[in-house]
Tab-separated table of C-alpha atoms in Angstrom:
chain	number	residue	atom	x	y	z
A	1	UNK	CA	-59.544	-47.669	45.590
A	2	UNK	CA	-62.985	-47.079	44.186
A	3	UNK	CA	-64.114	-43.501	43.337
A	4	UNK	CA	-67.807	-42.937	43.475
A	5	UNK	CA	-69.814	-40.852	40.670
A	6	UNK	CA	-73.454	-40.595	40.208
A	7	UNK	CA	-75.649	-37.408	40.765
A	8	UNK	CA	-75.422	-37.313	44.474
A	9	UNK	CA	-71.833	-37.926	44.513
A	10	UNK	CA	-71.292	-35.010	42.027
A	11	UNK	CA	-73.542	-32.795	44.784
A	12	UNK	CA	-71.467	-33.830	47.586
A	13	UNK	CA	-68.139	-32.375	45.824
A	14	UNK	CA	-69.636	-29.464	44.631
A	15	UNK	CA	-71.288	-28.559	47.620
A	16	UNK	CA	-67.338	-29.072	49.150
A	17	UNK	CA	-66.231	-26.514	46.389
A	18	UNK	CA	-68.781	-23.692	47.363
A	19	UNK	CA	-68.653	-24.160	50.933
A	20	UNK	CA	-64.678	-23.893	51.249
A	21	UNK	CA	-64.965	-21.045	48.630
A	22	UNK	CA	-67.180	-19.489	51.145
A	23	UNK	CA	-64.921	-19.692	54.002
A	24	UNK	CA	-65.166	-17.531	57.102
A	25	UNK	CA	-68.385	-15.676	55.650
A	26	UNK	CA	-71.437	-16.741	57.743
A	27	UNK	CA	-74.581	-18.087	55.492
A	28	UNK	CA	-76.699	-14.990	56.572
A	29	UNK	CA	-73.792	-12.485	55.533
A	30	UNK	CA	-73.306	-14.479	52.421
A	31	UNK	CA	-76.670	-15.202	51.401
A	32	UNK	CA	-76.988	-11.384	51.661
A	33	UNK	CA	-74.087	-10.683	49.370
A	34	UNK	CA	-76.085	-12.909	46.824
A	35	UNK	CA	-79.093	-10.801	46.690
A	36	UNK	CA	-81.983	-12.665	44.783
A	37	UNK	CA	-83.691	-13.251	48.043
A	38	UNK	CA	-81.806	-16.667	48.331
A	39	UNK	CA	-82.394	-18.002	52.008
A	40	UNK	CA	-79.366	-18.980	53.910
A	41	UNK	CA	-81.395	-22.684	54.592
A	42	UNK	CA	-80.846	-22.897	50.395
A	43	UNK	CA	-77.285	-22.084	50.582
A	44	UNK	CA	-76.731	-24.915	53.560
A	45	UNK	CA	-78.247	-27.568	51.316
A	46	UNK	CA	-76.377	-26.643	48.556
A	47	UNK	CA	-73.045	-26.983	50.586
A	48	UNK	CA	-74.303	-30.385	52.359
A	49	UNK	CA	-75.156	-31.701	48.618
A	50	UNK	CA	-78.585	-32.549	49.709
A	51	UNK	CA	-80.296	-30.278	47.008
A	52	UNK	CA	-78.956	-30.015	43.327
A	53	UNK	CA	-76.527	-27.445	41.992
A	54	UNK	CA	-77.092	-25.507	39.181
A	55	UNK	CA	-75.356	-22.684	36.995
A	56	UNK	CA	-77.479	-20.049	39.113
A	57	UNK	CA	-75.815	-21.376	42.610
A	58	UNK	CA	-72.023	-21.565	40.714
A	59	UNK	CA	-72.121	-18.036	39.305
A	60	UNK	CA	-73.800	-16.523	42.260
A	61	UNK	CA	-70.963	-17.669	44.341
A	62	UNK	CA	-68.565	-16.915	41.701
A	63	UNK	CA	-69.704	-13.284	41.274
A	64	UNK	CA	-69.980	-12.294	45.010
A	65	UNK	CA	-66.330	-13.796	45.734
A	66	UNK	CA	-64.862	-12.579	42.705
A	67	UNK	CA	-63.917	-15.869	41.786
A	68	UNK	CA	-65.192	-16.416	38.280
A	69	UNK	CA	-62.809	-19.885	37.850
A	70	UNK	CA	-65.181	-21.526	39.647
A	71	UNK	CA	-67.658	-22.087	36.931
A	72	UNK	CA	-65.288	-23.921	34.851
A	73	UNK	CA	-64.373	-26.162	37.430
A	74	UNK	CA	-67.953	-26.763	38.637
A	75	UNK	CA	-68.575	-27.682	35.352
A	76	UNK	CA	-65.700	-30.172	34.862
A	77	UNK	CA	-66.552	-31.639	37.952
A	78	UNK	CA	-70.303	-31.857	37.719
A	79	UNK	CA	-69.414	-33.727	33.871
A	80	UNK	CA	-66.874	-36.101	35.205
A	81	UNK	CA	-68.640	-37.237	38.485
A	82	UNK	CA	-71.663	-36.793	37.254
A	83	UNK	CA	-70.603	-39.153	34.329
A	84	UNK	CA	-72.443	-36.177	31.684
A	85	UNK	CA	-71.788	-36.656	28.048
A	86	UNK	CA	-74.092	-34.405	26.143
A	87	UNK	CA	-73.235	-31.347	24.032
A	88	UNK	CA	-74.467	-28.678	26.536
A	89	UNK	CA	-72.788	-27.544	29.715
A	90	UNK	CA	-72.856	-29.911	32.507
A	91	UNK	CA	-74.619	-27.335	34.792
A	92	UNK	CA	-77.216	-26.228	31.979
A	93	UNK	CA	-77.822	-22.652	31.752
A	94	UNK	CA	-80.789	-20.369	31.416
A	95	UNK	CA	-82.629	-20.413	28.188
A	96	UNK	CA	-81.486	-17.846	25.495
A	97	UNK	CA	-83.411	-15.205	23.421
A	98	UNK	CA	-83.556	-17.210	19.750
A	99	UNK	CA	-83.201	-14.072	17.636
A	100	UNK	CA	-80.031	-12.953	19.347
A	101	UNK	CA	-78.002	-16.394	19.165
A	102	UNK	CA	-77.054	-15.965	15.582
A	103	UNK	CA	-75.367	-12.407	15.727
A	104	UNK	CA	-73.912	-13.787	19.028
A	105	UNK	CA	-72.568	-17.148	17.710
A	106	UNK	CA	-71.455	-16.138	14.432
A	107	UNK	CA	-68.969	-13.471	15.847
A	108	UNK	CA	-67.677	-15.729	18.099
A	109	UNK	CA	-66.871	-18.220	15.672
A	110	UNK	CA	-65.371	-15.449	13.094
A	111	UNK	CA	-62.890	-14.416	16.378
A	112	UNK	CA	-62.067	-18.198	16.971
A	113	UNK	CA	-61.519	-19.482	13.781
A	114	UNK	CA	-59.455	-16.265	12.965
A	115	UNK	CA	-56.300	-14.653	14.620
A	116	UNK	CA	-57.804	-13.187	17.504
A	117	UNK	CA	-57.056	-13.629	21.217
A	118	UNK	CA	-60.087	-16.214	22.757
A	119	UNK	CA	-60.487	-16.491	26.094
A	120	UNK	CA	-61.527	-19.881	28.252
A	121	UNK	CA	-64.796	-17.819	28.867
A	122	UNK	CA	-64.829	-16.737	25.196
A	123	UNK	CA	-64.886	-20.792	24.654
A	124	UNK	CA	-67.546	-21.194	26.808
A	125	UNK	CA	-70.014	-18.598	25.285
A	126	UNK	CA	-69.530	-20.402	22.170
A	127	UNK	CA	-70.112	-23.804	22.861
A	128	UNK	CA	-73.001	-23.447	24.984
A	129	UNK	CA	-74.341	-21.628	22.347
A	130	UNK	CA	-73.597	-24.392	19.529
A	131	UNK	CA	-74.907	-26.865	21.577
A	132	UNK	CA	-78.467	-24.672	21.678
A	133	UNK	CA	-78.920	-26.620	18.274
A	134	UNK	CA	-80.385	-23.233	17.174
A	135	UNK	CA	-78.444	-22.295	14.094
A	136	UNK	CA	-76.679	-24.153	11.269
A	137	UNK	CA	-73.063	-24.243	11.561
A	138	UNK	CA	-71.700	-24.031	7.402
A	139	UNK	CA	-69.402	-24.804	5.956
A	140	UNK	CA	-68.342	-27.961	7.943
A	141	UNK	CA	-65.042	-27.378	7.751
A	142	UNK	CA	-65.587	-24.479	10.393
A	143	UNK	CA	-66.181	-27.523	12.880
A	144	UNK	CA	-62.769	-28.738	12.464
A	145	UNK	CA	-61.365	-25.241	12.445
A	146	UNK	CA	-62.557	-25.196	15.984
A	147	UNK	CA	-61.503	-28.529	17.386
A	148	UNK	CA	-57.941	-27.763	15.875
A	149	UNK	CA	-57.791	-24.208	17.819
A	150	UNK	CA	-58.956	-25.910	20.936
A	151	UNK	CA	-56.767	-29.082	20.679
A	152	UNK	CA	-53.752	-26.791	20.532
A	153	UNK	CA	-54.397	-24.590	23.144
A	154	UNK	CA	-55.327	-27.398	25.637
A	155	UNK	CA	-51.930	-28.529	24.808
A	156	UNK	CA	-50.413	-25.707	26.285
A	157	UNK	CA	-53.235	-23.792	28.716
A	158	UNK	CA	-52.651	-24.562	32.711
A	159	UNK	CA	-55.094	-24.524	35.520
A	160	UNK	CA	-58.499	-22.641	35.327
A	161	UNK	CA	-57.114	-21.851	31.235
A	162	UNK	CA	-57.329	-25.332	30.289
A	163	UNK	CA	-60.528	-26.474	32.269
A	164	UNK	CA	-62.350	-23.863	30.049
A	165	UNK	CA	-61.149	-25.489	27.348
A	166	UNK	CA	-61.322	-28.971	28.266
A	167	UNK	CA	-65.111	-28.211	28.887
A	168	UNK	CA	-65.770	-26.562	25.419
A	169	UNK	CA	-64.188	-29.810	23.888
A	170	UNK	CA	-66.219	-32.193	25.653
A	171	UNK	CA	-69.243	-30.323	24.298
A	172	UNK	CA	-67.947	-30.214	20.877
A	173	UNK	CA	-67.105	-34.195	20.488
A	174	UNK	CA	-70.508	-34.626	22.113
A	175	UNK	CA	-72.088	-32.258	19.450
A	176	UNK	CA	-74.758	-34.040	17.127
A	177	UNK	CA	-73.263	-32.318	13.915
A	178	UNK	CA	-69.661	-31.184	14.854
A	179	UNK	CA	-68.660	-34.223	17.130
A	180	UNK	CA	-67.935	-36.585	14.460
A	181	UNK	CA	-65.748	-34.027	12.762
A	182	UNK	CA	-64.126	-33.213	16.345
A	183	UNK	CA	-63.508	-36.635	16.362
A	184	UNK	CA	-61.834	-36.929	13.149
A	185	UNK	CA	-59.573	-34.018	14.200
A	186	UNK	CA	-58.578	-35.524	17.059
A	187	UNK	CA	-57.637	-38.724	15.618
A	188	UNK	CA	-55.285	-37.084	12.463
A	189	UNK	CA	-53.540	-35.002	15.450
A	190	UNK	CA	-52.973	-38.441	17.400
A	191	UNK	CA	-51.626	-39.923	14.161
A	192	UNK	CA	-49.272	-37.083	13.722
A	193	UNK	CA	-46.009	-37.848	15.781
A	194	UNK	CA	-44.943	-33.974	16.017
A	195	UNK	CA	-48.571	-33.224	18.199
A	196	UNK	CA	-47.869	-32.541	21.656
A	197	UNK	CA	-49.932	-33.918	24.542
A	198	UNK	CA	-50.779	-37.012	22.935
A	199	UNK	CA	-52.034	-38.554	25.906
A	200	UNK	CA	-54.764	-35.760	26.364
A	201	UNK	CA	-55.789	-35.841	22.625
A	202	UNK	CA	-56.868	-39.396	22.813
A	203	UNK	CA	-57.860	-39.910	26.368
A	204	UNK	CA	-60.336	-37.001	25.509
A	205	UNK	CA	-62.404	-39.493	23.441
A	206	UNK	CA	-63.879	-40.332	26.527
A	207	UNK	CA	-66.372	-37.576	26.547
A	208	UNK	CA	-68.334	-39.268	23.868
A	209	UNK	CA	-70.162	-42.714	23.442
A	210	UNK	CA	-69.603	-42.579	19.281
A	211	UNK	CA	-68.691	-44.841	16.987
A	212	UNK	CA	-65.938	-43.222	15.382
A	213	UNK	CA	-64.290	-41.958	19.000
A	214	UNK	CA	-64.396	-46.143	19.779
A	215	UNK	CA	-63.076	-46.931	16.867
A	216	UNK	CA	-60.255	-44.176	17.050
A	217	UNK	CA	-59.288	-45.154	20.302
A	218	UNK	CA	-59.364	-49.356	19.304
A	219	UNK	CA	-56.748	-48.317	16.674
A	220	UNK	CA	-54.277	-46.682	19.089
A	221	UNK	CA	-54.638	-49.751	21.318
A	222	UNK	CA	-53.441	-52.013	18.449
A	223	UNK	CA	-51.510	-49.786	16.453
A	224	UNK	CA	-50.170	-46.989	18.478
A	225	UNK	CA	-48.215	-43.238	17.148
A	226	UNK	CA	-46.198	-43.430	20.267
A	227	UNK	CA	-46.236	-45.156	23.544
A	228	UNK	CA	-47.989	-41.769	25.117
A	229	UNK	CA	-50.888	-42.225	22.289
A	230	UNK	CA	-51.522	-45.882	23.937
A	231	UNK	CA	-51.042	-44.430	27.268
A	232	UNK	CA	-54.243	-42.158	26.052
A	233	UNK	CA	-56.165	-44.607	24.661
A	234	UNK	CA	-55.701	-46.825	27.600
A	235	UNK	CA	-56.658	-44.119	30.072
A	236	UNK	CA	-59.711	-43.187	27.837
A	237	UNK	CA	-60.525	-46.995	28.010
A	238	UNK	CA	-61.465	-46.192	31.892
A	239	UNK	CA	-64.296	-44.379	31.178
A	240	UNK	CA	-65.393	-45.471	28.202
A	241	UNK	CA	-65.372	-49.213	29.603
A	242	UNK	CA	-67.299	-47.836	32.555
A	243	UNK	CA	-69.719	-45.983	30.726
A	244	UNK	CA	-70.947	-48.719	27.765
A	245	UNK	CA	-69.061	-46.924	24.954
A	246	UNK	CA	-67.703	-50.401	23.334
A	247	UNK	CA	-69.202	-53.099	21.262
A	248	UNK	CA	-68.657	-56.781	22.763
A	249	UNK	CA	-66.332	-57.082	20.053
A	250	UNK	CA	-64.019	-54.413	21.004
A	251	UNK	CA	-64.342	-55.014	24.856
A	252	UNK	CA	-62.704	-58.583	23.868
A	253	UNK	CA	-59.584	-56.965	22.544
A	254	UNK	CA	-59.649	-54.646	25.006
A	255	UNK	CA	-59.390	-57.627	27.816
A	256	UNK	CA	-56.695	-59.440	25.412
A	257	UNK	CA	-54.581	-56.042	25.672
A	258	UNK	CA	-55.038	-55.661	29.239
A	259	UNK	CA	-53.853	-59.522	29.944
A	260	UNK	CA	-50.646	-58.561	28.344
A	261	UNK	CA	-50.670	-55.029	31.252
A	262	UNK	CA	-51.925	-57.027	33.982
A	263	UNK	CA	-48.964	-55.658	36.274
A	264	UNK	CA	-49.967	-52.325	35.712
A	265	UNK	CA	-52.510	-50.111	38.097
A	266	UNK	CA	-54.882	-48.801	35.308
A	267	UNK	CA	-55.072	-52.184	33.504
A	268	UNK	CA	-56.692	-53.560	36.699
A	269	UNK	CA	-58.783	-50.551	37.181
A	270	UNK	CA	-60.250	-50.951	33.735
A	271	UNK	CA	-60.391	-54.273	34.211
A	272	UNK	CA	-62.813	-54.267	37.317
A	273	UNK	CA	-64.876	-52.297	34.555
A	274	UNK	CA	-65.312	-55.239	32.215
A	275	UNK	CA	-67.962	-57.889	32.497
A	276	UNK	CA	-67.283	-60.638	34.941
A	277	UNK	CA	-66.848	-62.952	32.086
A	278	UNK	CA	-64.526	-61.508	29.925
A	279	UNK	CA	-62.052	-60.943	33.487
A	280	UNK	CA	-62.155	-64.793	34.072
A	281	UNK	CA	-61.458	-65.293	30.349
A	282	UNK	CA	-58.174	-63.511	30.017
A	283	UNK	CA	-57.329	-63.767	33.761
A	284	UNK	CA	-57.491	-60.355	34.846
A	285	UNK	CA	-56.809	-59.028	38.032
A	286	UNK	CA	-59.070	-56.014	39.433
A	287	UNK	CA	-58.078	-53.355	41.400
A	288	UNK	CA	-59.427	-54.610	44.810
A	289	UNK	CA	-58.025	-58.059	44.538
A	290	UNK	CA	-54.560	-57.520	42.547
A	291	UNK	CA	-51.107	-57.959	44.775
A	292	UNK	CA	-48.976	-54.902	45.447
A	293	UNK	CA	-52.174	-52.548	44.035
A	294	UNK	CA	-51.318	-48.932	44.663
A	295	UNK	CA	-51.025	-48.387	48.663
A	296	UNK	CA	-49.603	-45.296	49.903
A	297	UNK	CA	-51.489	-44.841	53.202
A	298	UNK	CA	-49.155	-43.714	55.724
A	299	UNK	CA	-48.638	-41.181	52.811
A	300	UNK	CA	-52.055	-39.986	52.836
A	301	UNK	CA	-52.739	-40.501	56.827
A	302	UNK	CA	-49.278	-37.862	57.445
A	303	UNK	CA	-50.708	-35.440	54.767
A	304	UNK	CA	-54.394	-35.920	56.079
A	305	UNK	CA	-52.901	-35.382	59.741
A	306	UNK	CA	-50.822	-32.428	58.918
A	307	UNK	CA	-54.068	-30.242	57.862
A	308	UNK	CA	-56.161	-31.651	60.394
A	309	UNK	CA	-56.049	-28.900	62.852
A	310	UNK	CA	-56.789	-26.089	60.162
A	311	UNK	CA	-60.001	-28.071	58.542
A	312	UNK	CA	-63.506	-27.324	59.361
A	313	UNK	CA	-64.950	-29.604	60.341
A	314	UNK	CA	-67.530	-29.906	57.655
A	315	UNK	CA	-64.807	-29.993	55.611
A	316	UNK	CA	-63.428	-33.374	56.704
A	317	UNK	CA	-64.947	-36.099	54.932
A	318	UNK	CA	-64.751	-34.870	51.148
A	319	UNK	CA	-61.066	-33.805	52.050
A	320	UNK	CA	-60.530	-37.154	53.435
A	321	UNK	CA	-61.630	-38.667	50.120
A	322	UNK	CA	-59.667	-36.018	48.007
A	323	UNK	CA	-56.556	-36.475	49.487
A	324	UNK	CA	-56.777	-40.470	49.029
A	325	UNK	CA	-57.887	-40.202	45.454
A	326	UNK	CA	-55.279	-37.738	44.582
A	327	UNK	CA	-52.186	-39.853	46.046
A	328	UNK	CA	-53.628	-43.151	45.650
A	329	UNK	CA	-56.116	-44.195	42.959
A	330	UNK	CA	-55.167	-46.151	40.310
A	331	UNK	CA	-56.505	-44.093	37.335
A	332	UNK	CA	-54.771	-40.358	36.505
A	333	UNK	CA	-58.003	-38.953	35.771
A	334	UNK	CA	-59.020	-39.453	39.491
A	335	UNK	CA	-56.446	-38.223	40.586
A	336	UNK	CA	-56.354	-35.131	38.394
A	337	UNK	CA	-59.754	-34.193	39.020
A	338	UNK	CA	-59.313	-34.718	43.042
A	339	UNK	CA	-56.343	-32.560	42.771
A	340	UNK	CA	-58.452	-29.623	40.746
A	341	UNK	CA	-60.559	-29.416	43.804
A	342	UNK	CA	-57.548	-29.337	46.493
A	343	UNK	CA	-56.149	-26.563	44.439
A	344	UNK	CA	-59.536	-24.697	44.187
A	345	UNK	CA	-60.048	-25.277	48.244
A	346	UNK	CA	-58.205	-23.554	50.757
A	347	UNK	CA	-56.032	-26.344	52.381
A	348	UNK	CA	-53.671	-26.357	49.246
A	349	UNK	CA	-50.464	-24.604	50.596
A	350	UNK	CA	-50.451	-26.999	54.094
A	351	UNK	CA	-50.870	-29.678	51.708
A	352	UNK	CA	-48.174	-29.018	49.427
A	353	UNK	CA	-45.662	-28.117	52.281
A	354	UNK	CA	-46.529	-31.695	54.213
A	355	UNK	CA	-45.791	-33.645	50.210
A	356	UNK	CA	-42.473	-31.340	50.109
A	357	UNK	CA	-41.455	-32.469	53.485
A	358	UNK	CA	-42.127	-36.626	52.825
A	359	UNK	CA	-40.195	-35.972	49.659
A	360	UNK	CA	-37.710	-34.336	50.396
A	361	UNK	CA	-34.387	-36.213	49.887
A	362	UNK	CA	-36.292	-39.625	48.950
A	363	UNK	CA	-34.845	-39.805	45.555
A	364	UNK	CA	-34.879	-43.638	45.630
A	365	UNK	CA	-38.567	-44.100	46.739
A	366	UNK	CA	-41.573	-44.721	44.269
A	367	UNK	CA	-43.808	-43.023	46.562
A	368	UNK	CA	-41.983	-39.683	45.136
A	369	UNK	CA	-43.062	-40.039	41.559
A	370	UNK	CA	-46.910	-39.522	43.116
A	371	UNK	CA	-45.847	-36.780	45.272
A	372	UNK	CA	-44.493	-34.948	42.510
A	373	UNK	CA	-47.373	-35.425	40.569
A	374	UNK	CA	-49.615	-34.455	43.246
A	375	UNK	CA	-47.298	-30.881	43.552
A	376	UNK	CA	-47.277	-30.748	39.806
A	377	UNK	CA	-50.781	-28.976	40.463
A	378	UNK	CA	-50.616	-27.911	44.191
A	379	UNK	CA	-46.959	-26.861	44.602
A	380	UNK	CA	-45.537	-23.596	44.864
A	381	UNK	CA	-42.144	-21.883	44.605
A	382	UNK	CA	-40.778	-23.822	47.681
A	383	UNK	CA	-41.485	-27.118	46.163
A	384	UNK	CA	-40.862	-26.441	42.900
A	385	UNK	CA	-36.962	-26.005	44.456
A	386	UNK	CA	-36.840	-30.048	45.730
A	387	UNK	CA	-38.776	-30.771	42.233
A	388	UNK	CA	-35.695	-29.454	40.365
A	389	UNK	CA	-33.614	-31.722	42.981
A	390	UNK	CA	-34.787	-34.697	41.885
A	391	UNK	CA	-34.186	-33.747	38.316
A	392	UNK	CA	-30.700	-33.028	39.050
A	393	UNK	CA	-29.601	-35.532	41.319
A	394	UNK	CA	-27.672	-38.440	39.802
A	395	UNK	CA	-29.601	-41.044	42.427
A	396	UNK	CA	-32.862	-40.091	41.629
A	397	UNK	CA	-34.670	-43.339	40.184
A	398	UNK	CA	-35.658	-42.802	36.371
A	399	UNK	CA	-39.678	-42.963	36.665
A	400	UNK	CA	-39.089	-40.112	39.934
A	401	UNK	CA	-37.177	-38.000	37.674
A	402	UNK	CA	-39.595	-38.229	34.944
A	403	UNK	CA	-42.381	-37.324	37.063
A	404	UNK	CA	-40.714	-34.240	38.303
A	405	UNK	CA	-39.528	-33.457	35.105
A	406	UNK	CA	-43.382	-33.377	33.945
A	407	UNK	CA	-44.070	-31.290	37.045
A	408	UNK	CA	-41.926	-28.490	36.385
A	409	UNK	CA	-44.351	-27.261	33.627
A	410	UNK	CA	-47.019	-26.767	35.932
A	411	UNK	CA	-46.005	-26.279	39.755
A	412	UNK	CA	-46.057	-22.459	40.907
A	413	UNK	CA	-42.425	-20.223	40.672
A	414	UNK	CA	-40.031	-20.458	38.198
A	415	UNK	CA	-37.238	-22.193	37.300
A	416	UNK	CA	-34.346	-20.257	36.618
A	417	UNK	CA	-31.234	-20.367	33.778
A	418	UNK	CA	-29.040	-21.974	36.104
A	419	UNK	CA	-31.135	-24.781	36.567
A	420	UNK	CA	-32.189	-25.333	32.919
A	421	UNK	CA	-28.435	-25.107	32.147
A	422	UNK	CA	-27.757	-28.189	34.719
A	423	UNK	CA	-30.717	-29.979	33.377
A	424	UNK	CA	-29.761	-29.981	29.868
A	425	UNK	CA	-25.441	-30.777	30.567
A	426	UNK	CA	-26.661	-33.950	32.918
A	427	UNK	CA	-29.134	-35.067	30.177
A	428	UNK	CA	-25.614	-36.580	29.016
A	429	UNK	CA	-25.091	-38.975	31.922
A	430	UNK	CA	-28.286	-40.402	31.652
A	431	UNK	CA	-28.407	-43.843	30.624
A	432	UNK	CA	-30.231	-43.764	27.325
A	433	UNK	CA	-33.622	-45.247	27.331
A	434	UNK	CA	-37.310	-44.603	26.774
A	435	UNK	CA	-37.561	-43.067	29.926
A	436	UNK	CA	-34.566	-40.816	29.880
A	437	UNK	CA	-35.839	-39.674	26.164
A	438	UNK	CA	-39.364	-38.844	27.505
A	439	UNK	CA	-37.534	-37.057	30.659
A	440	UNK	CA	-36.118	-34.797	28.537
A	441	UNK	CA	-38.710	-34.116	26.130
A	442	UNK	CA	-40.491	-33.384	29.649
A	443	UNK	CA	-38.148	-30.781	29.955
A	444	UNK	CA	-39.057	-29.499	26.810
A	445	UNK	CA	-42.382	-29.064	27.952
A	446	UNK	CA	-41.648	-27.490	31.224
A	447	UNK	CA	-39.950	-24.831	29.189
A	448	UNK	CA	-42.392	-24.215	26.881
A	449	UNK	CA	-45.211	-23.922	29.054
A	450	UNK	CA	-43.288	-21.365	30.984
A	451	UNK	CA	-42.223	-19.393	27.610
A	452	UNK	CA	-38.499	-19.934	27.676
A	453	UNK	CA	-37.399	-19.491	24.249
A	454	UNK	CA	-33.626	-19.303	24.611
A	455	UNK	CA	-33.821	-22.830	26.395
A	456	UNK	CA	-35.949	-24.255	23.592
A	457	UNK	CA	-33.223	-23.010	20.672
A	458	UNK	CA	-30.897	-24.562	22.380
A	459	UNK	CA	-32.219	-27.757	22.493
A	460	UNK	CA	-33.147	-27.511	18.572
A	461	UNK	CA	-29.442	-26.800	17.997
A	462	UNK	CA	-28.029	-29.544	20.206
A	463	UNK	CA	-27.990	-32.535	17.280
A	464	UNK	CA	-27.219	-35.173	20.028
A	465	UNK	CA	-30.291	-34.816	22.029
A	466	UNK	CA	-33.295	-36.806	21.328
A	467	UNK	CA	-34.958	-36.298	17.921
A	468	UNK	CA	-38.359	-35.903	19.538
A	469	UNK	CA	-37.011	-33.311	21.924
A	470	UNK	CA	-36.017	-31.425	19.204
A	471	UNK	CA	-39.371	-31.765	17.155
A	472	UNK	CA	-40.977	-30.413	20.072
A	473	UNK	CA	-38.766	-27.628	20.780
A	474	UNK	CA	-39.620	-26.690	17.375
A	475	UNK	CA	-43.546	-26.884	17.953
A	476	UNK	CA	-43.090	-25.044	21.006
A	477	UNK	CA	-40.986	-22.279	19.081
A	478	UNK	CA	-43.667	-21.979	16.318
A	479	UNK	CA	-47.179	-21.793	18.024
A	480	UNK	CA	-48.848	-18.811	16.490
A	481	UNK	CA	-48.393	-15.655	18.746
A	482	UNK	CA	-52.627	-15.352	19.226
A	483	UNK	CA	-52.766	-18.830	20.802
A	484	UNK	CA	-49.998	-18.755	23.279
A	485	UNK	CA	-51.541	-15.421	24.287
A	486	UNK	CA	-55.176	-16.736	24.518
A	487	UNK	CA	-54.530	-19.276	27.316
A	488	UNK	CA	-53.072	-16.595	29.041
A	489	UNK	CA	-56.677	-14.492	29.051
């Protein structure tokens, strides 16, 4: 399927976010709550996506509804769907008094590079000030220290806490001075096998059109640190090819890589963004003409029908698009951005219940992997129990088990000690291989994300577990306290 991008699509999706956040409050009532003399007709244009939506509008909704996370959700969605790459916030902030910037910036940098707690909104304020270009940051090593901390926090953050930091790192990577240093910091992290979230560390380089960032991606395609850094580089290519970040020679090399991956949905999606002559040269199929393309129409129709009776008519079209993308898009980032919007809206619970119903007992169905991925963001306690069953059941497909294990690091609720003991015990019965190793590592990730330190110590002390899992356990155990706590405030 083809996802739409551009300013009008960004406005359409942000408008949906505002309208569904307002809920049952009438336009007149809500306009009065916002204050500032905003007319109900202005709110209506924002929510229909027929007028540009700025930071002022989103901040007003966030304050009136007591939902500060709307600001970072809107920033991320505007940047992604609006194809924005600049160092400033995707939704521009108002001008500042230049005389106050230096003092505020110094204080924030001191806290970020020290051992202080640093919240998502602190990162928002810091990178907004840096993007103004009003102050010289010295020494240059400060940029690297900021990037290192951001990457570390992104590796363990979730939800809005992750979104604040993702937007901040996008700004840092695109900065005319600090961007080159931030790219080098990400490259160094990607070259270290002990780094967690290798996929995200590389894929985030689609935030900048710089030559050094393109070179890092090409290196990981040619000589990857691991299969995950290769996956991150490939994911980054989708947006970077689409937005013209690569040279002709680099595109030719990418075409050769895709020719070896022609059966993978992401490879076909990237191929669709390449010039036609390169597709012809390498015999590449696109996501629209490739046999066996991802097709979950029955699943999408089932989930759409399950929430149909509760959907406001004004929400239906965008909701249909988001469900189709969350469950059917070939590109992970397209699925994740759709899931973030669905999570922020009012339909998360009924969607999760239907996904859980569809997945129950279907351990051998390939479709269960994409359902587990969606529940990673949308599911609650009830769905966690179903996902745990997929991990433990002997008949579960290897790819489904890996997706389920990964989901446990983010899905609602909490796994108990009995599950963790059982999961660790049955790893001995799994057939050795890269997918099994990755699944065990995903279980370590879930334990690290949820602060299950006893389990991490047990993994570290179990010599016959894959080395990568023990290295990951050690990494999680050694995270400084101020980093761990910062992603919760």
